[in-house]
XYZ file of C-alpha atoms in Angstrom:
293
model
C -51.175 -5.120 27.005
C -50.957 -7.433 30.031
C -54.759 -7.323 30.323
C -55.164 -8.218 26.634
C -52.812 -11.169 26.966
C -53.980 -12.503 30.328
C -57.769 -12.097 30.065
C -59.722 -15.281 29.214
C -60.566 -15.443 25.513
C -62.645 -14.398 23.730
C -62.101 -11.018 25.320
C -64.239 -8.027 24.363
C -63.008 -4.455 24.013
C -65.791 -1.886 24.129
C -65.240 0.843 21.517
C -66.242 4.306 22.734
C -66.470 7.412 20.535
C -66.124 10.296 23.018
C -67.662 12.851 20.642
C -70.799 10.774 20.128
C -70.980 10.006 23.826
C -71.024 13.731 24.608
C -73.782 14.477 22.097
C -76.190 11.598 22.669
C -77.517 10.578 26.072
C -78.645 7.248 24.640
C -75.177 6.444 23.284
C -73.708 3.247 24.739
C -70.826 2.302 22.450
C -69.742 1.967 18.836
C -69.393 -1.767 19.058
C -67.370 -4.435 20.791
C -64.092 -5.813 19.430
C -63.609 -9.451 20.414
C -60.110 -10.953 20.508
C -59.713 -14.708 20.172
C -55.950 -14.692 20.664
C -53.362 -12.137 21.710
C -49.603 -12.393 22.190
C -46.554 -10.143 22.353
C -43.259 -10.514 20.525
C -39.937 -8.793 21.170
C -38.640 -7.164 17.992
C -34.866 -6.927 17.654
C -32.852 -4.511 15.547
C -29.814 -4.918 13.323
C -27.610 -3.433 16.040
C -29.008 -5.858 18.619
C -27.570 -8.695 16.542
C -24.295 -6.898 15.816
C -23.749 -6.032 19.468
C -24.711 -9.605 20.285
C -21.732 -10.852 18.302
C -23.133 -11.510 14.811
C -20.329 -11.161 12.283
C -20.803 -9.674 8.817
C -18.764 -11.760 6.382
C -18.075 -9.656 3.306
C -17.099 -11.221 -0.022
C -16.621 -9.862 -3.532
C -17.244 -11.000 -7.102
C -15.787 -8.947 -9.981
C -16.697 -9.112 -13.664
C -13.621 -9.624 -15.892
C -15.520 -10.322 -19.112
C -14.443 -8.953 -22.492
C -17.344 -6.498 -22.701
C -15.507 -4.355 -20.136
C -12.862 -3.551 -22.746
C -9.096 -3.951 -22.749
C -7.938 -2.781 -19.296
C -4.886 -1.201 -20.910
C -7.057 1.167 -22.943
C -8.601 4.367 -21.522
C -12.096 3.415 -22.735
C -12.115 0.254 -20.614
C -14.217 0.150 -17.446
C -11.206 -1.499 -15.769
C -8.666 1.089 -16.928
C -6.620 2.368 -13.985
C -4.467 5.443 -13.580
C -2.611 6.507 -10.487
C -4.874 9.473 -9.754
C -8.181 8.259 -11.176
C -9.554 4.916 -9.923
C -12.045 3.242 -12.223
C -15.688 2.589 -11.316
C -14.940 -0.930 -10.121
C -12.254 0.341 -7.767
C -14.468 3.166 -6.501
C -17.333 0.788 -5.709
C -15.021 -1.739 -4.068
C -13.467 0.881 -1.841
C -16.717 2.608 -0.860
C -18.594 -0.555 0.109
C -15.627 -2.521 1.437
C -14.584 0.290 3.762
C -17.968 0.135 5.483
C -18.337 -3.651 5.559
C -14.923 -4.246 7.076
C -16.017 -2.324 10.176
C -18.447 -5.154 11.008
C -15.969 -7.968 10.301
C -13.664 -8.764 13.216
C -10.880 -10.456 11.238
C -11.304 -8.215 8.143
C -10.466 -11.109 5.830
C -12.545 -11.104 2.646
C -12.929 -13.921 0.108
C -12.484 -12.155 -3.236
C -13.384 -13.728 -6.577
C -13.489 -12.904 -10.262
C -15.432 -14.380 -13.160
C -15.490 -14.442 -16.947
C -11.737 -14.473 -17.640
C -8.984 -16.797 -18.785
C -6.724 -17.367 -15.814
C -3.150 -18.633 -15.370
C -1.420 -20.958 -15.639
C -3.455 -22.799 -18.329
C -5.341 -19.830 -19.726
C -8.679 -21.580 -19.121
C -11.955 -19.667 -18.803
C -13.250 -19.564 -15.246
C -16.563 -18.282 -13.927
C -15.363 -18.280 -10.342
C -11.718 -17.879 -9.372
C -10.017 -16.321 -6.333
C -8.210 -13.060 -7.011
C -5.277 -14.608 -5.136
C -5.350 -17.572 -7.611
C -5.110 -19.771 -4.505
C -8.224 -21.801 -3.684
C -6.731 -22.815 -0.343
C -6.546 -19.152 0.629
C -8.956 -16.910 -1.323
C -8.913 -14.287 1.447
C -7.499 -10.779 1.242
C -6.676 -8.644 4.269
C -8.962 -5.637 4.615
C -9.817 -3.028 2.030
C -6.157 -2.380 1.158
C -5.586 -6.069 0.506
C -8.722 -6.183 -1.625
C -7.616 -3.269 -3.772
C -4.131 -4.720 -4.217
C -5.515 -8.132 -5.197
C -7.845 -6.513 -7.733
C -5.041 -4.521 -9.361
C -2.764 -7.581 -9.400
C -5.483 -9.706 -10.992
C -5.997 -7.142 -13.768
C -2.442 -7.789 -14.936
C -2.731 -11.585 -14.818
C -6.001 -12.482 -16.556
C -7.326 -12.264 -20.103
C -10.817 -10.820 -20.303
C -13.247 -13.271 -21.875
C -16.824 -14.368 -21.215
C -19.697 -15.078 -20.989
C -21.110 -13.140 -18.012
C -22.174 -15.924 -15.646
C -22.949 -14.834 -12.069
C -24.520 -18.009 -10.645
C -21.205 -19.765 -9.809
C -20.018 -16.944 -7.527
C -23.436 -16.652 -5.861
C -23.361 -20.404 -5.227
C -19.827 -20.116 -3.840
C -20.940 -17.637 -1.174
C -24.107 -19.652 -0.527
C -21.935 -22.669 0.302
C -20.237 -20.655 3.024
C -23.570 -19.398 4.376
C -25.070 -22.903 4.345
C -22.371 -24.148 6.715
C -23.498 -21.828 9.510
C -27.260 -21.192 9.801
C -26.930 -20.371 13.519
C -27.114 -16.591 13.070
C -23.590 -16.038 14.362
C -22.453 -15.147 10.845
C -24.226 -13.270 8.056
C -22.766 -13.195 4.550
C -22.839 -10.224 2.169
C -21.708 -10.708 -1.433
C -20.851 -7.606 -3.452
C -21.133 -8.438 -7.160
C -19.834 -5.898 -9.680
C -20.732 -6.343 -13.338
C -20.908 -4.254 -16.507
C -24.023 -5.635 -18.181
C -26.763 -8.189 -18.610
C -26.110 -11.682 -17.319
C -25.796 -14.565 -19.760
C -27.048 -17.091 -17.194
C -30.079 -15.146 -15.961
C -32.225 -18.220 -15.228
C -29.402 -19.957 -13.365
C -28.752 -16.757 -11.434
C -32.428 -16.546 -10.459
C -32.339 -20.133 -9.223
C -29.124 -19.493 -7.273
C -30.677 -16.451 -5.581
C -33.869 -18.348 -4.741
C -31.832 -21.174 -3.190
C -29.825 -18.616 -1.195
C -32.902 -16.719 0.024
C -33.312 -19.106 2.948
C -29.689 -18.671 4.041
C -28.017 -15.950 6.161
C -26.944 -14.042 3.072
C -27.510 -10.848 1.101
C -26.481 -10.047 -2.464
C -25.534 -6.536 -3.544
C -25.200 -5.953 -7.291
C -23.506 -2.800 -8.545
C -23.922 -2.135 -12.252
C -20.816 -0.519 -13.735
C -20.890 1.439 -16.986
C -23.743 2.597 -19.189
C -25.415 -0.679 -20.184
C -29.123 -1.454 -19.909
C -29.552 -3.013 -16.480
C -33.269 -3.732 -16.821
C -32.849 -7.416 -15.984
C -31.111 -6.549 -12.729
C -34.252 -4.873 -11.430
C -36.016 -8.211 -11.870
C -33.529 -9.797 -9.466
C -34.130 -7.046 -6.915
C -37.442 -8.278 -5.531
C -38.663 -5.040 -3.966
C -41.965 -5.081 -5.863
C -42.434 -8.771 -6.609
C -40.893 -11.897 -5.123
C -38.313 -13.489 -7.421
C -39.549 -16.732 -8.981
C -38.019 -19.316 -11.332
C -38.310 -23.025 -11.992
C -41.523 -23.291 -10.020
C -39.943 -21.884 -6.859
C -40.268 -18.490 -5.190
C -37.695 -16.716 -3.043
C -38.345 -16.939 0.699
C -37.331 -13.295 1.084
C -35.737 -10.496 -0.913
C -31.958 -10.721 -0.531
C -30.917 -8.584 -3.529
C -30.127 -4.883 -3.745
C -29.226 -3.498 -7.172
C -27.605 -0.091 -7.618
C -26.306 1.376 -10.910
C -22.994 3.095 -10.243
C -23.742 5.816 -12.806
C -26.372 7.251 -10.445
C -23.597 8.038 -7.960
C -20.779 9.216 -10.203
C -21.027 12.758 -8.862
C -21.816 11.688 -5.295
C -19.521 10.947 -2.394
C -18.336 7.402 -1.607
C -20.467 7.563 1.537
C -23.594 8.154 -0.571
C -22.824 5.115 -2.720
C -22.123 2.919 0.317
C -25.334 4.102 1.975
C -27.462 3.233 -1.066
C -25.746 -0.096 -1.649
C -26.028 -1.247 1.961
C -29.464 0.259 2.686
C -31.377 -3.020 2.664
C -28.843 -5.288 4.380
C -29.871 -4.505 7.996
C -33.519 -5.262 7.261
C -32.618 -8.420 5.339
C -30.493 -9.670 8.242
C -33.256 -8.975 10.770
C -35.851 -10.674 8.553
C -33.700 -13.816 8.300
C -33.229 -13.943 12.067
C -36.935 -13.451 12.697
C -37.950 -16.155 10.224
C -35.482 -18.553 11.836
C -36.588 -17.498 15.358
C -33.002 -16.554 16.232
C -32.613 -14.075 19.071
C -29.458 -12.010 19.594
C -27.145 -13.250 22.302
C -26.335 -11.089 25.290
C -24.537 -7.922 24.234
C -20.766 -8.365 24.198
C -18.460 -5.758 25.669
């Protein structure tokens, strides 16, 4: 490698096929590969950045729209019993338990959308589960679960299902710190198709250049076809004449993991985050700081 980098350019590499060389006395080579430029680049891993002090800032957005059903009725996706947590609670606990391990203060901003909230019973598409904008944070996974259960008793399920405001809320936090010291992961739980799909696409595209990932967990049995459009694994997300700088979305339908362990759900949901973080750092030419003890 040192020879390739340090030799004057263009530099020729003679290609030898040993089998042909052994069979033909007249054989000289199979050609010459000329290099005009050559350089080396250190590739860093997700753990390099974590050990270097990068903090994962976990936040949550929960769908409280009317299509989920009355939370007091057993057929509701938000229905809770003491011994049987609903799908929202299961997803929150599985993913939150993992994410909090990478967050030093374990304080999560937690939001809801699509409900009428106290005290004026006005519809909100982005409200803190604490109902306190000055302090939307909950303490760890236990605080998150308590805030969710408390919120269920305080709001009136409504609509429509608008996700863009909560995505923009997390993007605002990510925009304040592009240094690579903090990376933001938003877990969005919803029961169906989004009403503001075009606005959501635009919000994701704007966020694709920020230190941020979006995880969408589909709860219930609805058709989540549109969600696969947001997950740009096969084709970069585009809207309004703009294209996402990178894929920041991972969509997982909860129904695929109903019979699986919480660890299996968390693994699937968080599978793409390490690569997305590394890709952001590489695009921004951010190297991990010296490993902290």
